Every structure is written in C-alpha cells, then in structure tokens.
mmCIF file of C-alpha atoms in Angstrom:
data_model
loop_
_atom_site.group_PDB
_atom_site.id
_atom_site.type_symbol
_atom_site.label_atom_id
_atom_site.label_comp_id
_atom_site.label_asym_id
_atom_site.label_seq_id
_atom_site.Cartn_x
_atom_site.Cartn_y
_atom_site.Cartn_z
ATOM 1 C CA UNK K 1 67.281 -23.002 -7.893
ATOM 2 C CA UNK K 2 64.470 -23.514 -10.326
ATOM 3 C CA UNK K 3 62.045 -20.622 -10.646
ATOM 4 C CA UNK K 4 58.978 -20.695 -8.446
ATOM 5 C CA UNK K 5 55.793 -21.782 -10.010
ATOM 6 C CA UNK K 6 53.037 -19.250 -10.204
ATOM 7 C CA UNK K 7 50.319 -19.804 -7.651
ATOM 8 C CA UNK K 8 46.930 -20.539 -9.204
ATOM 9 C CA UNK K 9 44.411 -17.730 -8.661
ATOM 10 C CA UNK K 10 41.179 -18.651 -6.862
ATOM 11 C CA UNK K 11 38.203 -18.869 -9.078
ATOM 12 C CA UNK K 12 35.996 -15.847 -8.877
ATOM 13 C CA UNK K 13 32.650 -16.421 -7.231
ATOM 14 C CA UNK K 14 29.958 -16.789 -9.711
ATOM 15 C CA UNK K 15 27.395 -15.296 -7.273
ATOM 16 C CA UNK K 16 27.325 -11.525 -7.124
ATOM 17 C CA UNK K 17 25.173 -9.675 -4.619
ATOM 18 C CA UNK K 18 22.608 -7.881 -6.652
ATOM 19 C CA UNK K 19 20.647 -5.020 -5.120
ATOM 20 C CA UNK K 20 17.152 -5.726 -6.341
ATOM 21 C CA UNK K 21 15.884 -2.445 -4.954
ATOM 22 C CA UNK K 22 18.315 -0.417 -7.048
ATOM 23 C CA UNK K 23 16.549 2.548 -8.559
ATOM 24 C CA UNK K 24 13.489 2.164 -6.314
ATOM 25 C CA UNK K 25 14.733 3.879 -3.090
ATOM 26 C CA UNK K 26 13.901 7.351 -4.334
ATOM 27 C CA UNK K 27 10.376 6.443 -5.262
ATOM 28 C CA UNK K 28 7.634 7.984 -3.201
ATOM 29 C CA UNK K 29 4.496 6.341 -1.901
ATOM 30 C CA UNK K 30 3.705 3.758 0.708
ATOM 31 C CA UNK K 31 3.403 0.899 -1.735
ATOM 32 C CA UNK K 32 6.880 1.438 -3.114
ATOM 33 C CA UNK K 33 8.424 1.665 0.354
ATOM 34 C CA UNK K 34 6.766 -1.599 1.389
ATOM 35 C CA UNK K 35 8.161 -3.275 -1.715
ATOM 36 C CA UNK K 36 11.654 -2.009 -0.887
ATOM 37 C CA UNK K 37 11.407 -3.288 2.715
ATOM 38 C CA UNK K 38 10.269 -6.700 1.477
ATOM 39 C CA UNK K 39 13.125 -6.945 -1.020
ATOM 40 C CA UNK K 40 15.712 -5.935 1.601
ATOM 41 C CA UNK K 41 14.370 -8.507 4.033
ATOM 42 C CA UNK K 42 14.481 -11.246 1.398
ATOM 43 C CA UNK K 43 18.020 -10.255 0.477
ATOM 44 C CA UNK K 44 19.108 -10.358 4.155
ATOM 45 C CA UNK K 45 17.624 -13.827 4.592
ATOM 46 C CA UNK K 46 19.284 -15.183 1.468
ATOM 47 C CA UNK K 47 21.867 -17.891 2.121
ATOM 48 C CA UNK K 48 20.642 -18.725 5.663
ATOM 49 C CA UNK K 49 19.188 -22.013 6.767
ATOM 50 C CA UNK K 50 16.103 -22.463 8.929
ATOM 51 C CA UNK K 51 18.024 -22.811 12.240
ATOM 52 C CA UNK K 52 19.859 -19.529 11.767
ATOM 53 C CA UNK K 53 16.639 -17.797 10.852
ATOM 54 C CA UNK K 54 14.895 -19.200 13.948
ATOM 55 C CA UNK K 55 17.726 -18.082 16.258
ATOM 56 C CA UNK K 56 17.771 -14.609 14.761
ATOM 57 C CA UNK K 57 14.009 -14.382 15.102
ATOM 58 C CA UNK K 58 14.239 -15.459 18.769
ATOM 59 C CA UNK K 59 16.884 -12.798 19.465
ATOM 60 C CA UNK K 60 14.705 -10.133 17.920
ATOM 61 C CA UNK K 61 11.695 -11.218 19.970
ATOM 62 C CA UNK K 62 13.774 -11.230 23.182
ATOM 63 C CA UNK K 63 15.089 -7.738 22.440
ATOM 64 C CA UNK K 64 11.563 -6.502 21.794
ATOM 65 C CA UNK K 65 10.327 -8.103 25.030
ATOM 66 C CA UNK K 66 13.095 -6.461 27.092
ATOM 67 C CA UNK K 67 12.395 -3.106 25.499
ATOM 68 C CA UNK K 68 8.693 -3.380 26.274
ATOM 69 C CA UNK K 69 9.451 -4.434 29.879
ATOM 70 C CA UNK K 70 11.720 -1.413 30.361
ATOM 71 C CA UNK K 71 9.043 0.880 28.993
ATOM 72 C CA UNK K 72 6.449 -0.675 31.308
ATOM 73 C CA UNK K 73 8.669 -0.269 34.386
ATOM 74 C CA UNK K 74 9.423 3.329 33.452
ATOM 75 C CA UNK K 75 5.708 4.062 33.072
ATOM 76 C CA UNK K 76 4.900 2.424 36.437
ATOM 77 C CA UNK K 77 7.694 4.334 38.191
ATOM 78 C CA UNK K 78 6.458 7.577 36.688
ATOM 79 C CA UNK K 79 2.870 6.766 37.623
ATOM 80 C CA UNK K 80 3.539 5.811 41.261
ATOM 81 C CA UNK K 81 6.416 8.202 41.862
ATOM 82 C CA UNK K 82 5.945 9.758 45.336
ATOM 83 C CA UNK K 83 6.335 13.450 45.941
ATOM 84 C CA UNK K 84 9.743 14.128 47.430
ATOM 85 C CA UNK K 85 9.449 16.069 50.672
ATOM 86 C CA UNK K 86 12.528 17.777 52.053
ATOM 87 C CA UNK K 87 14.255 15.477 54.534
ATOM 88 C CA UNK K 88 14.871 17.205 57.871
ATOM 89 C CA UNK K 89 18.325 17.379 59.420
ATOM 90 C CA UNK K 90 18.809 17.871 63.186
ATOM 91 C CA UNK K 91 20.707 20.979 64.193
ATOM 92 C CA UNK K 92 24.470 20.507 64.166
ATOM 93 C CA UNK K 93 24.394 17.167 62.294
ATOM 94 C CA UNK K 94 26.256 16.615 59.019
ATOM 95 C CA UNK K 95 23.768 15.539 56.292
ATOM 96 C CA UNK K 96 26.393 13.187 54.850
ATOM 97 C CA UNK K 97 26.090 11.074 58.006
ATOM 98 C CA UNK K 98 22.374 10.471 57.301
ATOM 99 C CA UNK K 99 21.180 7.975 54.715
ATOM 100 C CA UNK K 100 18.952 9.506 52.042
ATOM 101 C CA UNK K 101 15.434 8.191 52.566
ATOM 102 C CA UNK K 102 14.631 8.420 48.839
ATOM 103 C CA UNK K 103 17.814 6.583 47.891
ATOM 104 C CA UNK K 104 16.846 3.918 50.395
ATOM 105 C CA UNK K 105 13.464 3.650 48.665
ATOM 106 C CA UNK K 106 15.235 3.463 45.296
ATOM 107 C CA UNK K 107 14.090 6.683 43.605
ATOM 108 C CA UNK K 108 16.323 9.627 44.528
ATOM 109 C CA UNK K 109 16.158 12.139 41.677
ATOM 110 C CA UNK K 110 19.105 14.299 42.774
ATOM 111 C CA UNK K 111 21.764 11.645 42.313
ATOM 112 C CA UNK K 112 25.291 12.837 43.128
ATOM 113 C CA UNK K 113 23.972 16.333 43.888
ATOM 114 C CA UNK K 114 22.010 15.022 46.894
ATOM 115 C CA UNK K 115 23.361 16.424 50.165
ATOM 116 C CA UNK K 116 22.509 13.198 52.005
ATOM 117 C CA UNK K 117 24.585 10.046 51.897
ATOM 118 C CA UNK K 118 23.917 7.296 49.363
ATOM 119 C CA UNK K 119 26.072 4.790 51.241
ATOM 120 C CA UNK K 120 23.937 1.920 52.624
ATOM 121 C CA UNK K 121 26.525 1.305 55.372
ATOM 122 C CA UNK K 122 26.458 4.874 56.699
ATOM 123 C CA UNK K 123 24.000 3.970 59.456
ATOM 124 C CA UNK K 124 26.265 1.208 60.707
ATOM 125 C CA UNK K 125 29.276 3.536 60.618
ATOM 126 C CA UNK K 126 27.442 6.196 62.639
ATOM 127 C CA UNK K 127 26.185 3.685 65.203
ATOM 128 C CA UNK K 128 27.136 4.481 68.792
ATOM 129 C CA UNK K 129 28.136 2.054 71.489
ATOM 130 C CA UNK K 130 25.256 0.844 73.641
ATOM 131 C CA UNK K 131 25.430 2.244 77.175
ATOM 132 C CA UNK K 132 23.054 -0.379 78.582
ATOM 133 C CA UNK K 133 24.967 -3.478 77.461
ATOM 134 C CA UNK K 134 28.217 -4.789 78.886
ATOM 135 C CA UNK K 135 30.264 -6.258 76.042
ATOM 136 C CA UNK K 136 31.994 -8.560 78.496
ATOM 137 C CA UNK K 137 28.738 -10.428 79.048
ATOM 138 C CA UNK K 138 29.380 -12.180 75.734
ATOM 139 C CA UNK K 139 32.726 -13.543 76.887
ATOM 140 C CA UNK K 140 33.306 -17.134 77.926
ATOM 141 C CA UNK K 141 31.699 -18.178 81.224
ATOM 142 C CA UNK K 142 31.613 -21.312 83.349
ATOM 143 C CA UNK K 143 28.428 -22.466 81.648
ATOM 144 C CA UNK K 144 30.345 -23.122 78.429
ATOM 145 C CA UNK K 145 33.315 -24.903 80.033
ATOM 146 C CA UNK K 146 33.933 -28.568 79.392
ATOM 147 C CA UNK K 147 35.314 -31.020 81.946
ATOM 148 C CA UNK K 148 38.917 -30.453 80.914
ATOM 149 C CA UNK K 149 38.619 -26.674 81.204
ATOM 150 C CA UNK K 150 36.944 -26.975 84.604
ATOM 151 C CA UNK K 151 39.673 -29.292 85.899
ATOM 152 C CA UNK K 152 42.339 -26.904 84.617
ATOM 153 C CA UNK K 153 40.783 -23.968 86.448
ATOM 154 C CA UNK K 154 40.369 -25.938 89.673
ATOM 155 C CA UNK K 155 43.970 -27.138 89.640
ATOM 156 C CA UNK K 156 45.282 -23.699 88.715
ATOM 157 C CA UNK K 157 46.601 -21.547 91.531
ATOM 158 C CA UNK K 158 45.166 -18.314 90.181
ATOM 159 C CA UNK K 159 42.328 -19.738 88.151
ATOM 160 C CA UNK K 160 39.415 -18.754 90.375
ATOM 161 C CA UNK K 161 37.070 -16.179 88.920
ATOM 162 C CA UNK K 162 36.739 -12.835 90.627
ATOM 163 C CA UNK K 163 33.552 -12.061 92.469
ATOM 164 C CA UNK K 164 31.210 -10.016 90.289
ATOM 165 C CA UNK K 165 28.606 -7.476 91.350
ATOM 166 C CA UNK K 166 25.737 -5.449 89.900
ATOM 167 C CA UNK K 167 27.322 -2.153 90.988
ATOM 168 C CA UNK K 168 28.156 0.130 88.059
ATOM 169 C CA UNK K 169 31.816 1.054 87.648
ATOM 170 C CA UNK K 170 32.505 4.661 88.667
ATOM 171 C CA UNK K 171 35.103 5.036 85.900
ATOM 172 C CA UNK K 172 32.444 3.974 83.402
ATOM 173 C CA UNK K 173 29.999 6.615 84.673
ATOM 174 C CA UNK K 174 32.702 9.312 84.697
ATOM 175 C CA UNK K 175 33.613 8.461 81.104
ATOM 176 C CA UNK K 176 29.982 8.871 80.030
ATOM 177 C CA UNK K 177 29.594 12.143 81.936
ATOM 178 C CA UNK K 178 32.751 13.522 80.298
ATOM 179 C CA UNK K 179 31.773 12.187 76.831
ATOM 180 C CA UNK K 180 34.864 9.951 76.672
ATOM 181 C CA UNK K 181 33.101 6.599 76.423
ATOM 182 C CA UNK K 182 33.288 4.845 73.061
ATOM 183 C CA UNK K 183 34.575 1.792 71.236
ATOM 184 C CA UNK K 184 38.195 2.601 72.146
ATOM 185 C CA UNK K 185 37.615 3.431 75.823
ATOM 186 C CA UNK K 186 39.567 1.345 78.332
ATOM 187 C CA UNK K 187 38.630 1.029 81.999
ATOM 188 C CA UNK K 188 41.457 2.161 84.343
ATOM 189 C CA UNK K 189 40.814 -1.010 86.376
ATOM 190 C CA UNK K 190 41.559 -3.137 83.315
ATOM 191 C CA UNK K 191 39.530 -5.733 81.486
ATOM 192 C CA UNK K 192 39.165 -7.728 84.725
ATOM 193 C CA UNK K 193 37.139 -4.977 86.431
ATOM 194 C CA UNK K 194 34.505 -6.712 88.549
ATOM 195 C CA UNK K 195 32.057 -3.822 88.305
ATOM 196 C CA UNK K 196 29.574 -3.596 85.467
ATOM 197 C CA UNK K 197 30.188 -1.418 82.439
ATOM 198 C CA UNK K 198 26.502 -0.967 81.611
ATOM 199 C CA UNK K 199 23.841 1.376 82.931
ATOM 200 C CA UNK K 200 20.800 -0.209 84.605
ATOM 201 C CA UNK K 201 17.390 0.422 83.024
ATOM 202 C CA UNK K 202 15.998 3.827 83.928
ATOM 203 C CA UNK K 203 19.352 5.225 85.086
ATOM 204 C CA UNK K 204 19.602 9.004 84.640
ATOM 205 C CA UNK K 205 22.986 10.700 84.433
ATOM 206 C CA UNK K 206 23.741 13.812 86.454
ATOM 207 C CA UNK K 207 24.286 15.887 83.341
ATOM 208 C CA UNK K 208 20.971 14.719 81.883
ATOM 209 C CA UNK K 209 19.155 15.372 85.170
ATOM 210 C CA UNK K 210 20.633 18.862 85.344
ATOM 211 C CA UNK K 211 19.612 19.546 81.767
ATOM 212 C CA UNK K 212 16.060 18.346 82.438
ATOM 213 C CA UNK K 213 15.798 20.600 85.487
ATOM 214 C CA UNK K 214 16.983 23.591 83.471
ATOM 215 C CA UNK K 215 14.443 22.827 80.756
ATOM 216 C CA UNK K 216 11.674 22.599 83.350
ATOM 217 C CA UNK K 217 12.696 25.944 84.830
ATOM 218 C CA UNK K 218 12.615 27.518 81.386
ATOM 219 C CA UNK K 219 9.105 26.220 80.825
ATOM 220 C CA UNK K 220 7.810 27.515 84.166
ATOM 221 C CA UNK K 221 6.012 30.860 84.207
ATOM 222 C CA UNK K 222 5.538 33.297 87.053
ATOM 223 C CA UNK K 223 2.255 33.865 88.867
ATOM 224 C CA UNK K 224 1.835 37.251 87.192
ATOM 225 C CA UNK K 225 2.239 35.720 83.734
ATOM 226 C CA UNK K 226 -0.212 32.949 84.591
ATOM 227 C CA UNK K 227 -2.823 35.455 85.782
ATOM 228 C CA UNK K 228 -2.279 37.546 82.681
ATOM 229 C CA UNK K 229 -2.802 34.523 80.436
ATOM 230 C CA UNK K 230 -5.945 33.489 82.274
ATOM 231 C CA UNK K 231 -7.253 37.060 82.194
ATOM 232 C CA UNK K 232 -6.985 37.170 78.418
ATOM 233 C CA UNK K 233 -9.032 33.970 78.200
ATOM 234 C CA UNK K 234 -12.027 35.689 79.816
ATOM 235 C CA UNK K 235 -14.320 37.256 77.258
ATOM 236 C CA UNK K 236 -17.088 39.835 77.591
ATOM 237 C CA UNK K 237 -17.462 43.211 79.286
ATOM 238 C CA UNK K 238 -15.845 43.106 82.732
ATOM 239 C CA UNK K 239 -15.300 45.623 85.517
ATOM 240 C CA UNK K 240 -11.660 46.401 86.321
ATOM 241 C CA UNK K 241 -10.642 45.586 89.913
ATOM 242 C CA UNK K 242 -9.577 48.638 91.928
ATOM 243 C CA UNK K 243 -9.027 49.247 95.640
ATOM 244 C CA UNK K 244 -12.482 50.810 96.068
ATOM 245 C CA UNK K 245 -14.317 48.130 94.097
ATOM 246 C CA UNK K 246 -12.489 45.373 95.978
ATOM 247 C CA UNK K 247 -13.325 46.948 99.391
ATOM 248 C CA UNK K 248 -16.980 47.231 98.426
ATOM 249 C CA UNK K 249 -17.056 43.623 97.207
ATOM 250 C CA UNK K 250 -15.418 42.412 100.418
ATOM 251 C CA UNK K 251 -17.919 44.321 102.589
ATOM 252 C CA UNK K 252 -20.862 42.844 100.701
ATOM 253 C CA UNK K 253 -19.324 39.407 100.934
ATOM 254 C CA UNK K 254 -18.867 39.646 104.724
ATOM 255 C CA UNK K 255 -22.440 40.859 105.187
ATOM 256 C CA UNK K 256 -23.678 37.970 103.098
ATOM 257 C CA UNK K 257 -21.678 35.463 105.166
ATOM 258 C CA UNK K 258 -23.009 36.947 108.428
ATOM 259 C CA UNK K 259 -26.569 36.706 107.142
ATOM 260 C CA UNK K 260 -26.061 33.086 106.125
ATOM 261 C CA UNK K 261 -24.529 32.211 109.525
ATOM 262 C CA UNK K 262 -27.424 33.927 111.367
ATOM 263 C CA UNK K 263 -29.974 32.003 109.306
ATOM 264 C CA UNK K 264 -28.236 28.694 110.028
ATOM 265 C CA UNK K 265 -28.054 29.479 113.771
ATOM 266 C CA UNK K 266 -31.764 30.313 113.942
ATOM 267 C CA UNK K 267 -32.640 27.126 112.091
ATOM 268 C CA UNK K 268 -30.595 25.002 114.509
ATOM 269 C CA UNK K 269 -32.081 26.801 117.508
ATOM 270 C CA UNK K 270 -35.606 26.107 116.287
ATOM 271 C CA UNK K 271 -34.700 22.461 115.728
ATOM 272 C CA UNK K 272 -33.219 22.137 119.232
ATOM 273 C CA UNK K 273 -36.257 23.815 120.799
ATOM 274 C CA UNK K 274 -38.491 21.261 119.107
ATOM 275 C CA UNK K 275 -36.425 18.449 120.630
ATOM 276 C CA UNK K 276 -34.940 17.247 117.355
ATOM 277 C CA UNK K 277 -31.174 16.794 117.597
ATOM 278 C CA UNK K 278 -30.578 14.740 114.457
ATOM 279 C CA UNK K 279 -27.696 16.092 112.380
ATOM 280 C CA UNK K 280 -26.452 18.456 115.104
ATOM 281 C CA UNK K 281 -22.951 18.382 116.517
ATOM 282 C CA UNK K 282 -22.081 18.270 120.205
ATOM 283 C CA UNK K 283 -20.978 21.886 120.135
ATOM 284 C CA UNK K 284 -24.318 22.960 118.696
ATOM 285 C CA UNK K 285 -26.179 21.022 121.385
ATOM 286 C CA UNK K 286 -24.079 22.565 124.153
ATOM 287 C CA UNK K 287 -24.446 26.111 122.832
ATOM 288 C CA UNK K 288 -28.178 25.873 122.110
ATOM 289 C CA UNK K 289 -29.240 23.869 125.239
ATOM 290 C CA UNK K 290 -26.693 24.507 128.014
ATOM 291 C CA UNK K 291 -29.200 23.596 130.803
ATOM 292 C CA UNK K 292 -29.094 19.939 129.807
ATOM 293 C CA UNK K 293 -25.355 19.803 130.431
ATOM 294 C CA UNK K 294 -25.063 21.412 133.893
ATOM 295 C CA UNK K 295 -22.910 19.620 136.489
ATOM 296 C CA UNK K 296 -25.259 17.465 138.599
ATOM 297 C CA UNK K 297 -22.643 16.081 141.027
ATOM 298 C CA UNK K 298 -23.210 16.668 144.730
ATOM 299 C CA UNK K 299 -21.176 19.400 146.267
ATOM 300 C CA UNK K 300 -18.387 18.492 148.663
ATOM 301 C CA UNK K 301 -19.025 18.777 152.433
ATOM 302 C CA UNK K 302 -16.044 21.052 152.837
ATOM 303 C CA UNK K 303 -13.808 18.546 154.600
ATOM 304 C CA UNK K 304 -10.369 18.000 153.124
ATOM 305 C CA UNK K 305 -8.885 14.507 152.968
ATOM 306 C CA UNK K 306 -5.890 14.096 155.339
ATOM 307 C CA UNK K 307 -3.443 11.638 153.807
ATOM 308 C CA UNK K 308 -1.031 11.675 156.786
ATOM 309 C CA UNK K 309 -3.774 10.733 159.259
ATOM 310 C CA UNK K 310 -4.949 7.953 156.982
ATOM 311 C CA UNK K 311 -1.425 6.563 156.855
ATOM 312 C CA UNK K 312 -1.056 6.625 160.673
ATOM 313 C CA UNK K 313 -4.368 4.856 161.181
ATOM 314 C CA UNK K 314 -3.368 2.193 158.695
ATOM 315 C CA UNK K 315 -0.032 1.600 160.439
ATOM 316 C CA UNK K 316 -1.674 1.342 163.888
ATOM 317 C CA UNK K 317 -4.124 -1.211 162.573
ATOM 318 C CA UNK K 318 -1.293 -3.281 161.119
ATOM 319 C CA UNK K 319 0.584 -3.112 164.470
ATOM 320 C CA UNK K 320 -2.435 -4.408 166.356
ATOM 321 C CA UNK K 321 -2.865 -7.246 163.929
ATOM 322 C CA UNK K 322 0.792 -8.241 164.294
ATOM 323 C CA UNK K 323 0.610 -8.183 168.131
ATOM 324 C CA UNK K 324 -2.417 -10.400 168.085
ATOM 325 C CA UNK K 325 -0.643 -12.878 165.823
ATOM 326 C CA UNK K 326 2.434 -13.018 168.109
ATOM 327 C CA UNK K 327 0.359 -13.465 171.282
ATOM 328 C CA UNK K 328 -1.463 -16.292 169.611
ATOM 329 C CA UNK K 329 1.899 -17.974 169.062
ATOM 330 C CA UNK K 330 2.759 -17.659 172.788
ATOM 331 C CA UNK K 331 5.204 -14.763 172.737
ATOM 332 C CA UNK K 332 5.131 -11.256 174.164
ATOM 333 C CA UNK K 333 6.157 -8.080 172.472
ATOM 334 C CA UNK K 334 6.464 -4.792 174.262
ATOM 335 C CA UNK K 335 6.172 -2.611 171.230
ATOM 336 C CA UNK K 336 6.209 -3.440 167.518
ATOM 337 C CA UNK K 337 6.210 -0.871 164.751
ATOM 338 C CA UNK K 338 6.089 -2.060 161.198
ATOM 339 C CA UNK K 339 7.025 0.389 158.504
#
C-alpha cells in the first residue's frame, strides 16, 4: 500500500484574544476601575451581532426584575408578618391530626419542627361520619327510574320496594351508644333495613343525657354554700345573728304586725260607721256591722210537716175523682184504690 499522505494542518487563527486591561487591574482609584470595567464589557461584546446583544440584554433585565420582585415580596411578608400565637390543642388529641393554622395561612416559621400537621388533607382524613344523614338516601329511588326500569320492577315477583318508616333503627342507636358506629359499620338487619340510620334533629343520646345531668349536678351548690356566697357579698358593719338577737327581732316584728293590724281594723271600723263600704270585703262588712245581716225570716209556728198524711189525702182525692169519672160513664164501683 502506498504511504498515507500527511493531513494538512488547519491554519492558525490570525485573531488572538488580547486582554486590553492587562497591567491595569492592580491600579487603585475609581477612575481606573471604571476604565477596566468598560474595557471588559467591550471585550465581552466583541464578535456579537445586534440580535445576540439584544437577547442578552433582555435576559439580564428579566433576571433583575425577578430579583427585585423577590426582594419586594420578602419585604412585604416581613412587614405584614402576624405574630404567631400558640395554637391550642384539646386534651387527649394528637397535634398531628390538626392542621397547622399558620401553615394554612402560608407562613409557618417552624417548618418540619412544627408539632402540627402540614398535610392539607388531614382534615378530610380526620372527618367523622355524619350521624344525622342516612347514606342510603343517596341511592337510586323510583323518582329516577325510566319506563323500562319501572316495567321490570312491576313484572318482577320480588321487585316491590319494602315499606320505609321514620323510626330510627335500634341497632344504629346501640352502635352509637357503644362507640362502634363508623364508615365500616354494618347493620345486623342488612343493607335493606327499613328503619332509618340517621338521628332526627335535636335527638339526645342516653349517654349524652347522663353526662349532661352529671355536669349539672357538679355545678349545683348547696344551700349553705349559697348563703355563704351571698353573705360575703354584703359589705359594711353588720350584727351577727344569734339566738337572742333573733328572738328579740322576732318579738319586735310581731308587735309591729299587731300594731299595723290594729290600725287597719280601726280605720275600717271608722269607715263602716260612716256608712262608706267602698273597698271593703264581705267579711269586713259582716264583722264590723253584724246587725245588718241578722236573719229576718219569720219563725216557724212549731208544727211539723206530716208527709204520710199528705200522701193519704192525695190518694183519697184521686180515688174520688176516679169514682166520679166512672159514674159519669154509667158504671158502678164499690171501692177503687189507685196506688
């Protein structure tokens, strides 16, 4: 084989990048530094056309705009940042089951160290089944049937719907009382249970009623405690109540009541004596003027009424009247006694 020909070497570029700022970088002074920056900028723009320069300039402006926007948002967030108050957790509840209120607002400072959940779906996961809604109410009903479905049900032997009622299922109530009701609870009567699986509005469970009664009993105070509380509300210098002081107060009170009753009686008596009876009761009139209410009926003559004699006289009179009627008809009767 003939020897290979030597490949021609590419011609060396005649243009060599020359650093025009060589020897000037160590110079001090603002004027020298400006000159260096200008030379470097001119050297960077060398060999580029106008379109490339315009695109590069646009990218720089966009980067500067984004940087300024980020700074502005950071300043606004720092300016209007609310004071974080400790979020309260109910007793016995895991904080990880509660959504962080500051994370929800978008400015939780604790991050992964926050004891509350940062999962937006945590509220849906912790949602409980509604006790006042029957999920079967959303099932298909006769209102949504078409003609074909209706004909199929009518012709079917076992297609008739069961009679429903508003009575609440006892198994449903027992499950709630025993804390067994949930998304996976199944009624012992099956899915075709005709009773409702929802509590009516205002329904109170036995356990809840018992708990409310216990709470009310705990809040009640005895009569002694009530009197003690009211006694402490009274301010000023007071006289302690003893057996002697109470007996003296009671005696004075009874004397005062007797004096008031005597004054009222004398006033009524003077009014009745003057012939004015307005505003007086019948008892007052009878007690103050008994002469006006004496019995004015005539006294009896002393003869008692004989009911047996009156009955005999009446029967004899009726017998005589009957005899006269018979004689007028032309008959004769020896003796007639009508009872």
